[in-house]
Short mmCIF file of N, CA and C and ligand atoms in Angstrom, two decimals:
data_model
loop_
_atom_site.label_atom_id
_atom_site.label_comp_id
_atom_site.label_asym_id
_atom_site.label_seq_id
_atom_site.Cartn_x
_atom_site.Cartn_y
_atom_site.Cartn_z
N UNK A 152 -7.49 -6.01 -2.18
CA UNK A 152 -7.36 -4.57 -2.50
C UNK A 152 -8.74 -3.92 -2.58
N UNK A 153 -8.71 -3.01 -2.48
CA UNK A 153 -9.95 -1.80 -2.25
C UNK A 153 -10.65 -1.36 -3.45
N UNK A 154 -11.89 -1.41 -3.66
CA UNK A 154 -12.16 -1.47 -4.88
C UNK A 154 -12.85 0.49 -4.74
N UNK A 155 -12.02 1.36 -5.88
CA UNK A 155 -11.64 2.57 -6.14
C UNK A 155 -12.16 3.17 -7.35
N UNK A 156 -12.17 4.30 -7.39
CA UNK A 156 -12.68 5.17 -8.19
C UNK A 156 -11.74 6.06 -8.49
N UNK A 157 -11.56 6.32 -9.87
CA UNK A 157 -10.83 7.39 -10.33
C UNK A 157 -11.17 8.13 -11.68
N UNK A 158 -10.73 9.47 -11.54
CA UNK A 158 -11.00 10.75 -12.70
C UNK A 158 -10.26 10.39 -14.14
N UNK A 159 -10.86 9.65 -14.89
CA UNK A 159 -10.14 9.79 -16.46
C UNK A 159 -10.89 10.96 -17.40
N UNK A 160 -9.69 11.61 -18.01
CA UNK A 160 -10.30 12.19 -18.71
C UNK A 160 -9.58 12.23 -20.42
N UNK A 161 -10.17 11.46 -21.26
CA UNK A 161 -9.39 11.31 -22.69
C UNK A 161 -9.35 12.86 -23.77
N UNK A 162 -8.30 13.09 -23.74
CA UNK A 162 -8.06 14.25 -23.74
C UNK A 162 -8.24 14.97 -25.49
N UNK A 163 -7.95 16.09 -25.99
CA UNK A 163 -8.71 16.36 -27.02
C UNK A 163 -8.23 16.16 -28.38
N UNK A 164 -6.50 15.46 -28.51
CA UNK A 164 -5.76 14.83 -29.47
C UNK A 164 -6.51 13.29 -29.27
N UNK A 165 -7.30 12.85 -28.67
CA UNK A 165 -7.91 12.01 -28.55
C UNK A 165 -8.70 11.71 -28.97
N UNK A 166 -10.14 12.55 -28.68
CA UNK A 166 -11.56 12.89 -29.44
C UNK A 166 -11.11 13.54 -30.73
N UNK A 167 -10.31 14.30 -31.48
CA UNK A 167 -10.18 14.70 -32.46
C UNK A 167 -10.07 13.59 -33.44
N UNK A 168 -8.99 12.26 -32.78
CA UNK A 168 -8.52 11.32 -33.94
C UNK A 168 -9.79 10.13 -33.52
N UNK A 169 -10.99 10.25 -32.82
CA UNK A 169 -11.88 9.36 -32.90
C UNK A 169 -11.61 8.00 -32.17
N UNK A 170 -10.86 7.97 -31.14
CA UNK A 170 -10.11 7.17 -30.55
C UNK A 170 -10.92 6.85 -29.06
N UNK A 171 -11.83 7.43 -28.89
CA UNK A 171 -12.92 6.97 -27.58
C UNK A 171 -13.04 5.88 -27.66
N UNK A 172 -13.59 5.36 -28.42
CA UNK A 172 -13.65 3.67 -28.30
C UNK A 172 -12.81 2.92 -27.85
N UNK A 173 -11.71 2.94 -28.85
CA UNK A 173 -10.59 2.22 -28.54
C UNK A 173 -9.98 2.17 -27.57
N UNK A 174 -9.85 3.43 -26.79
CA UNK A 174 -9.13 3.96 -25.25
C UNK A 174 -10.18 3.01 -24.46
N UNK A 175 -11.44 3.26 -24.81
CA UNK A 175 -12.14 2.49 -23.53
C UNK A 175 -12.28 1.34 -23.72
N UNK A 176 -11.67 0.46 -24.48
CA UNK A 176 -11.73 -1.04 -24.23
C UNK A 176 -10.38 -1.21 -24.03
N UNK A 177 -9.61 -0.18 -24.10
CA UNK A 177 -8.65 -0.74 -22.83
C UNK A 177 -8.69 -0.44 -21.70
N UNK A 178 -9.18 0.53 -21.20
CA UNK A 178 -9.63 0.22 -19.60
C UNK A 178 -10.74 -1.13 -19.12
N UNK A 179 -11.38 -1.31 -20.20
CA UNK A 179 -12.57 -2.24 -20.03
C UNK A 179 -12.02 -3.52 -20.01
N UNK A 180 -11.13 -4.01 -20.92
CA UNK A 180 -10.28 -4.71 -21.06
C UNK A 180 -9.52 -5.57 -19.51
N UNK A 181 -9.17 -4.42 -18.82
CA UNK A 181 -7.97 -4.18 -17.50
C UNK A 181 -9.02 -4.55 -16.90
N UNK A 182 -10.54 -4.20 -16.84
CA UNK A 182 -11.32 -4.54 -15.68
C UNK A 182 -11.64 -3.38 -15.21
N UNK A 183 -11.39 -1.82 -15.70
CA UNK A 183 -11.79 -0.83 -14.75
C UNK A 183 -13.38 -0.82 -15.88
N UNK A 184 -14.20 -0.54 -14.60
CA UNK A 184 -15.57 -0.34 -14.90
C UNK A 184 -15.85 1.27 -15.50
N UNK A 185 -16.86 1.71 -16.37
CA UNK A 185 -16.82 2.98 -16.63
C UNK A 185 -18.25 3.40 -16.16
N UNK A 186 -18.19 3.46 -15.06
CA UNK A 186 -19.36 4.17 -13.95
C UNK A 186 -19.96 5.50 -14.28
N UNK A 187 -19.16 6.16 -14.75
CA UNK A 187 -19.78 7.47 -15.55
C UNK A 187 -18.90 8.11 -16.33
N UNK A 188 -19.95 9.21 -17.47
CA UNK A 188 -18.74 9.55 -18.56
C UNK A 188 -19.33 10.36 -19.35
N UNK A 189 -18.98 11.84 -19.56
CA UNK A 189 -19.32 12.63 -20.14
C UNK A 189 -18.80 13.21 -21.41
N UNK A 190 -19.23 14.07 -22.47
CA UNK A 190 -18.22 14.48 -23.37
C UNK A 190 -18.07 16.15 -23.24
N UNK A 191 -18.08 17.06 -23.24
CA UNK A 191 -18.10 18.42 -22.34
C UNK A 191 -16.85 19.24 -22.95
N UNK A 192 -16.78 20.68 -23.66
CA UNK A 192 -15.57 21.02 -24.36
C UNK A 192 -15.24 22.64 -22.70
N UNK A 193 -14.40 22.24 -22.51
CA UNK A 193 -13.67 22.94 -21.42
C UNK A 193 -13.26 24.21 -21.75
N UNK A 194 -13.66 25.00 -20.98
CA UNK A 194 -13.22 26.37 -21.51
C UNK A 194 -11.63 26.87 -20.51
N UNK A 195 -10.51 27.43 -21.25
CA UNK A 195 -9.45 27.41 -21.05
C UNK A 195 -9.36 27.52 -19.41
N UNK A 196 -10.35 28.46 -19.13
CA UNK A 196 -10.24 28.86 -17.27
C UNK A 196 -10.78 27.66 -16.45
N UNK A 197 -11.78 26.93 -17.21
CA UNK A 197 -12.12 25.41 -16.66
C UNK A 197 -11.05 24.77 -16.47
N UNK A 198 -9.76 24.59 -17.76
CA UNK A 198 -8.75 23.50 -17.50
C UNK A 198 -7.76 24.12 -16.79
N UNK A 199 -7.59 25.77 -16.32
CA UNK A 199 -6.57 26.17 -15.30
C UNK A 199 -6.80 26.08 -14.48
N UNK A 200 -8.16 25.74 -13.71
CA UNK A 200 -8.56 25.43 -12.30
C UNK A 200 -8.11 23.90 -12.21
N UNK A 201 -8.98 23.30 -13.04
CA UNK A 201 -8.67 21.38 -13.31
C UNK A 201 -6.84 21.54 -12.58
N UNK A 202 -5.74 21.93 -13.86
CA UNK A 202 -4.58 21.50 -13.28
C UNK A 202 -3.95 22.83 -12.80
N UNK A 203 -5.12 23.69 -11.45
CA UNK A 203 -3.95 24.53 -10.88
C UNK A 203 -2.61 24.02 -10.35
N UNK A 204 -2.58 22.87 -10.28
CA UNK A 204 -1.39 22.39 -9.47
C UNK A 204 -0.45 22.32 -10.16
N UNK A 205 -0.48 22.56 -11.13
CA UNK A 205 0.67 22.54 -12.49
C UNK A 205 1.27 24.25 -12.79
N UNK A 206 0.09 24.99 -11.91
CA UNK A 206 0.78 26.48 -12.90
C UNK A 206 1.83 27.01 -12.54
N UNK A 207 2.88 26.98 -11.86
CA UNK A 207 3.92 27.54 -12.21
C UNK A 207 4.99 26.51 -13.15
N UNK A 208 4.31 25.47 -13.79
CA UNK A 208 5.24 24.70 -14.71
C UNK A 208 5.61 25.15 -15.66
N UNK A 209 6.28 25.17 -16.96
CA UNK A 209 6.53 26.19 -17.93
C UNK A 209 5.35 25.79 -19.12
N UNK A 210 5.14 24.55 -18.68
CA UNK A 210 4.11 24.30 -19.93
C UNK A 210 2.64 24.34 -19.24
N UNK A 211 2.31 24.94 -18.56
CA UNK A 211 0.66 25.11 -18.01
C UNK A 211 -0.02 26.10 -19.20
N UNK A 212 0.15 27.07 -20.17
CA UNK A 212 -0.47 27.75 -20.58
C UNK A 212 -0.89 26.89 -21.71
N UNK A 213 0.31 26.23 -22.14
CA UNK A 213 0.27 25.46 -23.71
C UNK A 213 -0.90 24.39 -22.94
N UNK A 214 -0.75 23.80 -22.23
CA UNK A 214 -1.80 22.89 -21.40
C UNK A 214 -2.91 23.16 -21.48
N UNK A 215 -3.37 24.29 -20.64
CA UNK A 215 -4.49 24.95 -20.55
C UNK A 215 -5.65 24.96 -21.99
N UNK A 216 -4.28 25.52 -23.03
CA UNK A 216 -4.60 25.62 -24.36
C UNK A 216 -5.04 24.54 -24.82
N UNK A 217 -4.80 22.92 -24.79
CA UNK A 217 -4.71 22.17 -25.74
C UNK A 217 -6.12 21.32 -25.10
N UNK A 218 -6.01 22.03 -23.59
CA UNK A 218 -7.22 20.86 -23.15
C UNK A 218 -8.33 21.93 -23.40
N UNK A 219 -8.62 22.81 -23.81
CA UNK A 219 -9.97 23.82 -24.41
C UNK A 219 -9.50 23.78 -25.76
N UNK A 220 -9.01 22.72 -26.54
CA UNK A 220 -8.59 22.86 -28.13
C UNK A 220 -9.59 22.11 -28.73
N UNK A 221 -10.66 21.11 -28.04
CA UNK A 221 -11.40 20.70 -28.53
C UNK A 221 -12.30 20.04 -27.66
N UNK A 222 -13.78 19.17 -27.83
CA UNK A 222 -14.13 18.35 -26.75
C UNK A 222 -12.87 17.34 -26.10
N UNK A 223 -13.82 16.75 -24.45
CA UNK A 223 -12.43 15.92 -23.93
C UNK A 223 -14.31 14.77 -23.43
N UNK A 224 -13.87 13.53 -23.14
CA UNK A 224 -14.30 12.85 -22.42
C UNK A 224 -14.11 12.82 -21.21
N UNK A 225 -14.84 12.82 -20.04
CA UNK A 225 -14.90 12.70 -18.66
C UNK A 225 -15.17 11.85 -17.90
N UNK A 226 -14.42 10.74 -17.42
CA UNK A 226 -15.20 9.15 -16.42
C UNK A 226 -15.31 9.24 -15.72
N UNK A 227 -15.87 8.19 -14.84
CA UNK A 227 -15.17 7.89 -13.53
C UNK A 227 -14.98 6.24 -13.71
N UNK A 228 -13.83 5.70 -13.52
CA UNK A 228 -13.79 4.22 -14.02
C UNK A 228 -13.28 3.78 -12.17
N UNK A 229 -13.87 2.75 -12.40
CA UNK A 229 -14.21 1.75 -10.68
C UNK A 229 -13.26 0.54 -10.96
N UNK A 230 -12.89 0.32 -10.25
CA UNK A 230 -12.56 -1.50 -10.34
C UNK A 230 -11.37 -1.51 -8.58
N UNK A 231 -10.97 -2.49 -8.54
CA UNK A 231 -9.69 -3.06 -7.48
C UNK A 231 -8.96 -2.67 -8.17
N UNK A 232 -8.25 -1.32 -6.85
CA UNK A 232 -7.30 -0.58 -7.03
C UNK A 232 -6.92 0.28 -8.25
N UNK A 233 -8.24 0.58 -8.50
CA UNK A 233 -8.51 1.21 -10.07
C UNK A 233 -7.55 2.29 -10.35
N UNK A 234 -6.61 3.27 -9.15
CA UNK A 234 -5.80 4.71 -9.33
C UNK A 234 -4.91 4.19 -10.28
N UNK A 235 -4.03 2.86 -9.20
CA UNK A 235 -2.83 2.49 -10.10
C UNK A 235 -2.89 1.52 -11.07
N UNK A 236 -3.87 1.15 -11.16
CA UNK A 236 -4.29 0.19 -12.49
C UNK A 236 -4.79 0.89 -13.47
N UNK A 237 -5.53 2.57 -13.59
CA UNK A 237 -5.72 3.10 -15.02
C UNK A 237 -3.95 3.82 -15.11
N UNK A 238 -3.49 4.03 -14.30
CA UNK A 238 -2.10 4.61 -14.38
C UNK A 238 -1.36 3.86 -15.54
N UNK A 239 -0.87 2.38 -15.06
CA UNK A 239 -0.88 1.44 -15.53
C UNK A 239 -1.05 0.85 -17.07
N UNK A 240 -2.71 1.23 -16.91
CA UNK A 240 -2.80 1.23 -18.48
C UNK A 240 -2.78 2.31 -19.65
N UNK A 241 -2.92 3.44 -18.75
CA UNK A 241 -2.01 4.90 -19.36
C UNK A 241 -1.01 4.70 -19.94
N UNK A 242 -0.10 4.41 -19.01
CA UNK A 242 1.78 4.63 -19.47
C UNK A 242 2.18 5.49 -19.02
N UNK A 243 3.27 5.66 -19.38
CA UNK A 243 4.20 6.87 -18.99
C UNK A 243 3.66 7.99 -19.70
N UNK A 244 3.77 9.51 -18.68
CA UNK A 244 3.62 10.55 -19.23
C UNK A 244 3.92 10.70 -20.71
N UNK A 245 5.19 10.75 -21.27
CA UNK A 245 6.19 10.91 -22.73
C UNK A 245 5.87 9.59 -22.74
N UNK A 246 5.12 9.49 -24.07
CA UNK A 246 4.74 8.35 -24.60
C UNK A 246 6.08 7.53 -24.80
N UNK A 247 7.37 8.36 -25.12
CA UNK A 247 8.33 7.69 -26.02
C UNK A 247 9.10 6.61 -24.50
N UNK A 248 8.16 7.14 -23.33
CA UNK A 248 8.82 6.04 -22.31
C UNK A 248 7.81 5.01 -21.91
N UNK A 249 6.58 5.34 -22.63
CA UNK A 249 5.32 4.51 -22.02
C UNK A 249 5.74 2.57 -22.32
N UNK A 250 5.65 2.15 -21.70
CA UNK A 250 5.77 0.47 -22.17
C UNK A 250 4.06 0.22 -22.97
N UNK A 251 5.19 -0.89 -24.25
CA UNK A 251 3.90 -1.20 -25.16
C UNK A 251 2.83 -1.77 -24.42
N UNK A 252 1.61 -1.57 -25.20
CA UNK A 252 0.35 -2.04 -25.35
C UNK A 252 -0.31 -0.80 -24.31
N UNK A 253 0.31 0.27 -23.36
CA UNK A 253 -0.02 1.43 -22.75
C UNK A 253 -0.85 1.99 -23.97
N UNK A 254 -2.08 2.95 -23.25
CA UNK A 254 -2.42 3.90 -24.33
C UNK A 254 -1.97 4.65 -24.60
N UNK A 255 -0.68 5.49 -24.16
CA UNK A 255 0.07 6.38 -23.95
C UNK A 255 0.99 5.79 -25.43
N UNK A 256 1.88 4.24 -25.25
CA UNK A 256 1.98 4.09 -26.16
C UNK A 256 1.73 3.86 -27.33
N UNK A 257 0.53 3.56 -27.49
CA UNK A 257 0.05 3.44 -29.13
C UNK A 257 -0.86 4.46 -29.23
N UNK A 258 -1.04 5.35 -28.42
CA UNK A 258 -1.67 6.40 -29.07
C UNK A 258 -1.69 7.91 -29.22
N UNK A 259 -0.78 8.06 -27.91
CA UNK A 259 -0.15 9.50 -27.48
C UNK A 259 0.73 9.97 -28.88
N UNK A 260 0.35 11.72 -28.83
CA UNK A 260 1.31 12.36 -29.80
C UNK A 260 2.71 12.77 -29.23
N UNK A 261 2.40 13.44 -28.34
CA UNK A 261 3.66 14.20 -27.71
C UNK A 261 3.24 14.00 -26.04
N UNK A 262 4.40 14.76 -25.71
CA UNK A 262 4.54 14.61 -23.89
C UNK A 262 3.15 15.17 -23.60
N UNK A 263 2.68 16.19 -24.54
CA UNK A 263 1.80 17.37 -23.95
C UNK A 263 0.32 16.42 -24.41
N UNK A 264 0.92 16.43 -25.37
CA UNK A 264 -1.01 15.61 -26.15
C UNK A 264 -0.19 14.22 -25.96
N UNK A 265 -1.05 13.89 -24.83
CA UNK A 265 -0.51 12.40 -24.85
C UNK A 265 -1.98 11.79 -24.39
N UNK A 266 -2.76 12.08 -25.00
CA UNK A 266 -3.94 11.24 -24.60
C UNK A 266 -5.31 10.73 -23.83
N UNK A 267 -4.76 10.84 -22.34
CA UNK A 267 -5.44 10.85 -21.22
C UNK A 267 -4.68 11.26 -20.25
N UNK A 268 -5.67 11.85 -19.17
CA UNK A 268 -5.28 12.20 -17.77
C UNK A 268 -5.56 10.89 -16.94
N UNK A 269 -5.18 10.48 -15.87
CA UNK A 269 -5.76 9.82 -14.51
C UNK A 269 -5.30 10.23 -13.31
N UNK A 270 -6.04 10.12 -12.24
CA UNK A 270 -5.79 11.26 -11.20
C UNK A 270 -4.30 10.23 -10.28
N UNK A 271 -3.80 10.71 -9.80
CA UNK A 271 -2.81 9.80 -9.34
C UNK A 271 -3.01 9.50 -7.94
N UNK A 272 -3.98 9.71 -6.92
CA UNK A 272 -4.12 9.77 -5.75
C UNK A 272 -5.26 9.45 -5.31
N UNK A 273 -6.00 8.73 -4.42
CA UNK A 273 -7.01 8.78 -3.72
C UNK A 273 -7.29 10.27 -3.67
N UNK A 274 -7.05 10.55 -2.78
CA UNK A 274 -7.29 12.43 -2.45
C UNK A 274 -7.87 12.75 -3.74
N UNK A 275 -6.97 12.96 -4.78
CA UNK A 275 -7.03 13.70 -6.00
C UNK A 275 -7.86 13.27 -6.66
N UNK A 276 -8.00 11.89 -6.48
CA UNK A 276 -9.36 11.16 -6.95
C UNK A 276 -10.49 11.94 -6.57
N UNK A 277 -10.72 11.99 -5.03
CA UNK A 277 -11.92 12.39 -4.76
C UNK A 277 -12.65 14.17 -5.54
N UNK A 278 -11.17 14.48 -5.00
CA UNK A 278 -11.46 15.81 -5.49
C UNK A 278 -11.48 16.41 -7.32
N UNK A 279 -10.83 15.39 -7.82
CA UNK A 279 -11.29 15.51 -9.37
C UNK A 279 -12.68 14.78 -9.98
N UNK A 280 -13.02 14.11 -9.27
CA UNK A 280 -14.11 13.24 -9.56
C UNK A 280 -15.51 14.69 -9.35
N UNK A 281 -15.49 15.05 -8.27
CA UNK A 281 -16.25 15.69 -7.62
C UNK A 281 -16.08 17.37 -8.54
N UNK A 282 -15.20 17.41 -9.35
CA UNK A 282 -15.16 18.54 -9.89
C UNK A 282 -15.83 18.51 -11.32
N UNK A 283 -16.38 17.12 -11.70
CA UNK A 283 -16.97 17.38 -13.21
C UNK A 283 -18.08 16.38 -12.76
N UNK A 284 -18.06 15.51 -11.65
CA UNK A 284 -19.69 14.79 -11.66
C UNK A 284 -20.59 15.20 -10.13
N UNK A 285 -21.89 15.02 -9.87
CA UNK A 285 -21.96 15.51 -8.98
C UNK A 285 -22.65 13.92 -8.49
N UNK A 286 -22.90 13.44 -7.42
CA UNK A 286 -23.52 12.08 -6.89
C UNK A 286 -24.17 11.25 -7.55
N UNK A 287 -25.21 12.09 -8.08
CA UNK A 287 -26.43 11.76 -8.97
C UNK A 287 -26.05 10.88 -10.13
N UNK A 288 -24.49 11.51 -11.18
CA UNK A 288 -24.19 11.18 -11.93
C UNK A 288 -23.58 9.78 -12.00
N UNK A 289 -22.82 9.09 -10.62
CA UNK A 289 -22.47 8.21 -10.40
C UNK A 289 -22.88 7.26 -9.93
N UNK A 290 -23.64 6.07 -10.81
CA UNK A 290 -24.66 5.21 -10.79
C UNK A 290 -24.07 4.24 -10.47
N UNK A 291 -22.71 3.84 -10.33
CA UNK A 291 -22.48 2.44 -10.26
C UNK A 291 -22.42 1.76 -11.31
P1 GDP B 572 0.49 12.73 -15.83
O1 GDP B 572 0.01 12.56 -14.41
O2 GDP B 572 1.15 11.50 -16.39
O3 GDP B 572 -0.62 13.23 -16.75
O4 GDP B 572 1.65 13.84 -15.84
P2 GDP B 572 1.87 15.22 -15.04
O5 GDP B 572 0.92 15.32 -13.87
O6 GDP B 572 3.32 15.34 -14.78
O7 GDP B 572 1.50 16.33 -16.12
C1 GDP B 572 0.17 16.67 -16.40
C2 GDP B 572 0.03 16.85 -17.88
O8 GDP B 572 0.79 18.01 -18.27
C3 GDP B 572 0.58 15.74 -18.76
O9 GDP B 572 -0.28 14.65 -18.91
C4 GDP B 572 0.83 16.46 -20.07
O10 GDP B 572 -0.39 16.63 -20.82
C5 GDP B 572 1.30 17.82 -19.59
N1 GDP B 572 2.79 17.89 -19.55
C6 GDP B 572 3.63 17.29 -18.67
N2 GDP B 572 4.90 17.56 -18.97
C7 GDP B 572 4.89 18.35 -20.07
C8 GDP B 572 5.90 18.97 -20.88
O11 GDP B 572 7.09 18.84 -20.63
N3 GDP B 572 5.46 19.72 -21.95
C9 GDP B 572 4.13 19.89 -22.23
N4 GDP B 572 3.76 20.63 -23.30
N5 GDP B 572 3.16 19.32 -21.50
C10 GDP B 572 3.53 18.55 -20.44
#
């Protein structure tokens, strides 16, 4: 398998409960490498561009809202087949379907604050990666 790059971003029910650490030794854990990683507080029009692809959903505003509700962390984590392997160790969107030891499950609040993003696509990879780091930032 192809060794990949993908956009995590631990979201701000996250950094609020002090939970950076912990989230990242479970990706570290899985083997995804954390190649780069910022902490950066998003301003609401920052996170409606991030998930335009969401806005005609009914919950994009509350979204918008919750990811400018506080700082968020920003990666880029590497490893073999890293998209569907941070997916993986995400969980399910609604925590209440995530399978244990997911971060989704032991740490997500709700469907909405559930923790972390990961990009679900190559494509989306590239193009979320490229929207909060620029080359320089990604050292390997
Ligand atoms: P993901 O790829 O697992 O993050 O899920 P989606 O791409 O479907 O949704 C993007 C994000 O929108 C999720 O991670 C949640 O933060 C939020 N979201 C999704 N569904 C709902 C919902 O029904 N209500 C609310 N408030 N937020 C949601």
């Amino acid at each position: 398998m192809a060794v990949e790059r993908t956009l995590s971003i631990i979201k701000p029910d996250a950094t609020n409960r002090n939970l950076t650490g912990k989230i990242n030794a479970k990706f570290e854990d899985a083997g995804l490498r954390i190649v780069a990683q910022k902490r950066i507080q998003l301003t609401k029009a920052q996170a409606g561009e991030f998930y335009a692809v969401h806005k005609e959903r009914p919950f994009y505003d509350e979204l918008c809202e919750f990811m400018a509700s506080a700082p968020v962390v920003v990666q880029v984590l590497e490893g073999e087949g890293a998209i569907a392997k941070n997916r993986d160790v995400m969980g399910a969107t609604n925590p209440a379907d995530a399978a244990p030891g997911t971060i989704r499950a032991e740490f997500a609040e709700s469907v909405g604050e559930n923790s972390v993003h990961g990009s679900d696509a190559p494509e989306t990879a590239a193009v979320e990666i490229a929207y909060f780091f620029s080359g320089l930032e990604l050292v390997g």
